[in-house]
Tab-separated table of N, CA and C in Angstrom:
chain	number	residue	atom	x	y	z
A	1	MET	N	0.857	-1.318	-0.168
A	1	MET	CA	-0.042	0.418	-0.113
A	1	MET	C	0.644	1.045	-0.654
A	2	GLY	N	-0.197	2.072	-0.464
A	2	GLY	CA	0.937	3.497	-1.440
A	2	GLY	C	0.596	4.195	-0.238
A	3	LEU	N	1.059	4.206	1.389
A	3	LEU	CA	0.740	5.140	2.547
A	3	LEU	C	1.637	6.074	3.251
A	4	SER	N	2.127	6.892	3.624
A	4	SER	CA	3.094	7.757	4.089
A	4	SER	C	3.072	7.144	5.312
A	5	ALA	N	4.724	7.732	6.012
A	5	ALA	CA	4.978	7.641	6.986
A	5	ALA	C	3.816	8.010	8.539
A	6	GLU	N	2.970	8.796	7.729
A	6	GLU	CA	2.384	9.728	9.037
A	6	GLU	C	0.993	9.140	8.942
A	7	ALA	N	0.861	8.575	7.641
A	7	ALA	CA	-0.573	7.893	7.210
A	7	ALA	C	-0.165	6.556	8.306
A	8	TRP	N	0.450	5.572	8.355
A	8	TRP	CA	0.468	4.513	9.167
A	8	TRP	C	0.671	5.012	10.443
A	9	ALA	N	0.814	6.275	10.951
A	9	ALA	CA	1.318	6.129	12.083
A	9	ALA	C	0.008	6.674	13.018
A	10	THR	N	-0.970	6.861	11.789
A	10	THR	CA	-2.580	7.672	12.339
A	10	THR	C	-2.705	6.781	12.766
A	11	LEU	N	-2.715	5.663	12.061
A	11	LEU	CA	-3.662	4.694	11.979
A	11	LEU	C	-3.162	3.744	12.907
A	12	LEU	N	-1.929	3.505	13.371
A	12	LEU	CA	-1.395	2.661	13.761
A	12	LEU	C	-1.281	2.689	15.381
A	13	VAL	N	-0.731	3.707	16.023
A	13	VAL	CA	-0.677	4.030	17.198
A	13	VAL	C	-2.483	4.862	18.079
A	14	PRO	N	-3.050	4.793	18.006
A	14	PRO	CA	-4.529	4.671	17.852
A	14	PRO	C	-4.987	2.637	18.358
A	15	THR	N	-4.402	1.973	17.365
A	15	THR	CA	-4.555	0.595	17.242
A	15	THR	C	-4.303	-0.256	18.471
A	16	PHE	N	-2.389	0.789	18.604
A	16	PHE	CA	-1.368	0.080	19.276
A	16	PHE	C	-2.387	0.541	20.315
A	17	LEU	N	-2.908	2.327	20.889
A	17	LEU	CA	-3.252	2.391	22.239
A	17	LEU	C	-4.298	2.222	23.051
A	18	GLY	N	-5.267	1.344	21.322
A	18	GLY	CA	-6.588	0.675	22.015
A	18	GLY	C	-6.191	-0.803	22.371
A	19	ILE	N	-5.559	-1.943	21.659
A	19	ILE	CA	-5.265	-3.074	22.620
A	19	ILE	C	-4.837	-2.587	24.183
A	20	LEU	N	-3.490	-1.233	24.464
A	20	LEU	CA	-3.304	-1.347	24.546
A	20	LEU	C	-4.321	-1.130	26.731
A	21	THR	N	-4.589	-0.459	26.134
A	21	THR	CA	-6.459	0.001	26.951
A	21	THR	C	-7.054	-0.993	27.604
A	22	MET	N	-7.388	-1.877	26.763
A	22	MET	CA	-8.376	-3.390	26.504
A	22	MET	C	-7.034	-4.621	27.522
A	23	PHE	N	-5.793	-4.611	27.376
A	23	PHE	CA	-5.215	-5.209	28.189
A	23	PHE	C	-5.071	-4.549	28.566
A	24	LEU	N	-4.586	-3.664	29.915
A	24	LEU	CA	-4.517	-3.579	30.688
A	24	LEU	C	-5.923	-3.282	31.769
A	25	TYR	N	-7.193	-2.825	31.048
A	25	TYR	CA	-8.851	-3.051	31.180
A	25	TYR	C	-8.912	-4.065	32.362
A	26	GLY	N	-7.989	-5.423	30.959
A	26	GLY	CA	-8.475	-7.658	31.451
A	26	GLY	C	-7.736	-7.481	33.149
A	27	PHE	N	-6.247	-6.619	33.164
A	27	PHE	CA	-5.401	-7.492	33.519
A	27	PHE	C	-5.842	-6.522	35.306
A	28	TRP	N	-6.287	-5.577	35.020
A	28	TRP	CA	-6.095	-4.376	36.234
A	28	TRP	C	-6.270	-5.279	37.543
A	29	ASP	N	-7.411	-5.972	37.461
A	29	ASP	CA	-7.177	-6.375	39.781
A	29	ASP	C	-5.559	-7.292	39.036
A	30	LYS	N	-4.851	-8.159	38.227
A	30	LYS	CA	-4.404	-8.854	39.103
A	30	LYS	C	-2.703	-7.739	38.635
A	31	ILE	N	-3.590	-6.454	37.493
A	31	ILE	CA	-1.682	-5.317	37.854
A	31	ILE	C	-1.436	-5.065	39.233
A	32	THR	N	-2.792	-4.114	39.845
A	32	THR	CA	-3.299	-3.883	41.530
A	32	THR	C	-3.250	-4.261	42.337
A	33	GLY	N	-3.708	-6.084	42.234
A	33	GLY	CA	-3.599	-7.123	43.745
A	33	GLY	C	-4.218	-6.852	44.452
A	34	LYS	N	-5.683	-6.020	43.264
A	34	LYS	CA	-7.320	-5.770	44.654
A	34	LYS	C	-8.016	-5.841	42.781
A	35	GLU	N	-8.845	-6.674	43.737
A	35	GLU	CA	-10.361	-7.188	42.996
A	35	GLU	C	-11.787	-6.573	43.376
A	36	TYR	N	-11.792	-6.097	42.226
A	36	TYR	CA	-12.783	-5.896	42.004
A	36	TYR	C	-14.413	-6.156	41.890
A	37	TYR	N	-15.772	-5.772	41.702
A	37	TYR	CA	-16.222	-7.288	42.306
A	37	TYR	C	-18.291	-6.023	42.349
A	38	VAL	N	-18.603	-6.524	41.648
A	38	VAL	CA	-20.644	-5.941	41.721
A	38	VAL	C	-21.327	-7.611	42.278
A	39	ASP	N	-22.041	-7.398	43.348
A	39	ASP	CA	-21.853	-8.099	44.916
A	39	ASP	C	-23.796	-7.831	44.325
A	40	ASP	N	-24.851	-8.671	44.392
A	40	ASP	CA	-26.813	-8.355	44.814
A	40	ASP	C	-27.280	-6.687	45.837
A	41	ASN	N	-26.169	-6.140	46.330
A	41	ASN	CA	-26.689	-4.888	46.952
A	41	ASN	C	-26.028	-4.000	46.418
A	42	ILE	N	-24.900	-3.800	44.854
A	42	ILE	CA	-25.270	-2.601	44.606
A	42	ILE	C	-25.637	-2.897	43.363
A	43	LEU	N	-26.412	-4.377	42.312
A	43	LEU	CA	-28.086	-4.562	41.516
A	43	LEU	C	-28.656	-3.422	41.996
A	44	ALA	N	-29.069	-4.512	43.498
A	44	ALA	CA	-30.254	-3.829	44.345
A	44	ALA	C	-30.444	-2.270	44.668
A	45	TYR	N	-29.503	-1.884	44.516
A	45	TYR	CA	-29.444	0.278	44.956
A	45	TYR	C	-29.590	0.187	42.667
A	46	ASP	N	-29.860	0.066	41.636
A	46	ASP	CA	-28.835	0.764	40.846
A	46	ASP	C	-30.201	-0.337	40.297
A	47	GLU	N	-31.363	-0.496	40.697
A	47	GLU	CA	-32.753	-1.131	40.495
A	47	GLU	C	-33.624	-0.238	41.328
A	48	ASP	N	-33.021	0.344	42.213
A	48	ASP	CA	-34.022	0.735	43.358
A	48	ASP	C	-33.882	2.347	42.123
A	49	LEU	N	-32.426	2.487	42.093
A	49	LEU	CA	-32.406	4.170	42.063
A	49	LEU	C	-32.486	3.828	40.391
A	50	MET	N	-32.726	2.715	39.198
A	50	MET	CA	-33.309	3.685	38.564
A	50	MET	C	-35.147	3.403	38.152
A	51	LYS	N	-35.570	2.246	39.519
A	51	LYS	CA	-37.247	3.442	39.690
A	51	LYS	C	-37.172	4.209	39.938
A	52	THR	N	-36.857	4.667	41.126
A	52	THR	CA	-37.298	6.014	41.375
A	52	THR	C	-37.257	6.964	40.194
A	53	LEU	N	-35.847	6.697	39.574
A	53	LEU	CA	-36.320	7.444	38.245
A	53	LEU	C	-37.138	8.051	37.437
A	54	LYS	N	-37.303	6.713	37.113
A	54	LYS	CA	-38.786	5.762	36.500
A	54	LYS	C	-40.167	6.797	36.980
A	55	GLU	N	-39.984	6.888	38.301
A	55	GLU	CA	-40.963	7.234	39.018
A	55	GLU	C	-40.995	9.200	38.531
A	56	GLU	N	-39.987	9.506	38.779
A	56	GLU	CA	-39.763	10.747	38.461
A	56	GLU	C	-40.046	11.629	37.565
A	57	GLY	N	-39.922	10.877	36.209
A	57	GLY	CA	-39.838	10.893	35.143
A	57	GLY	C	-38.447	11.252	34.078
A	58	LYS	N	-37.222	10.749	35.147
A	58	LYS	CA	-36.127	12.022	34.424
A	58	LYS	C	-35.635	10.087	33.079
A	59	ALA	N	-35.860	9.179	33.539
A	59	ALA	CA	-35.251	7.661	33.024
A	59	ALA	C	-36.056	7.485	31.496
């Protein structure tokens, strides 16, 4: 393909940054040593919040 170096950089740099971001996101628990999770209390809070917003006409 007859792309210039700047064109290749424009295509490849965001691609590699996106892949790096996905990699970090996927392994963030192991990198930081902390475990993040969603439990029933958080889900219940979100369901209650959505119900309240719908009653107020905001959602």
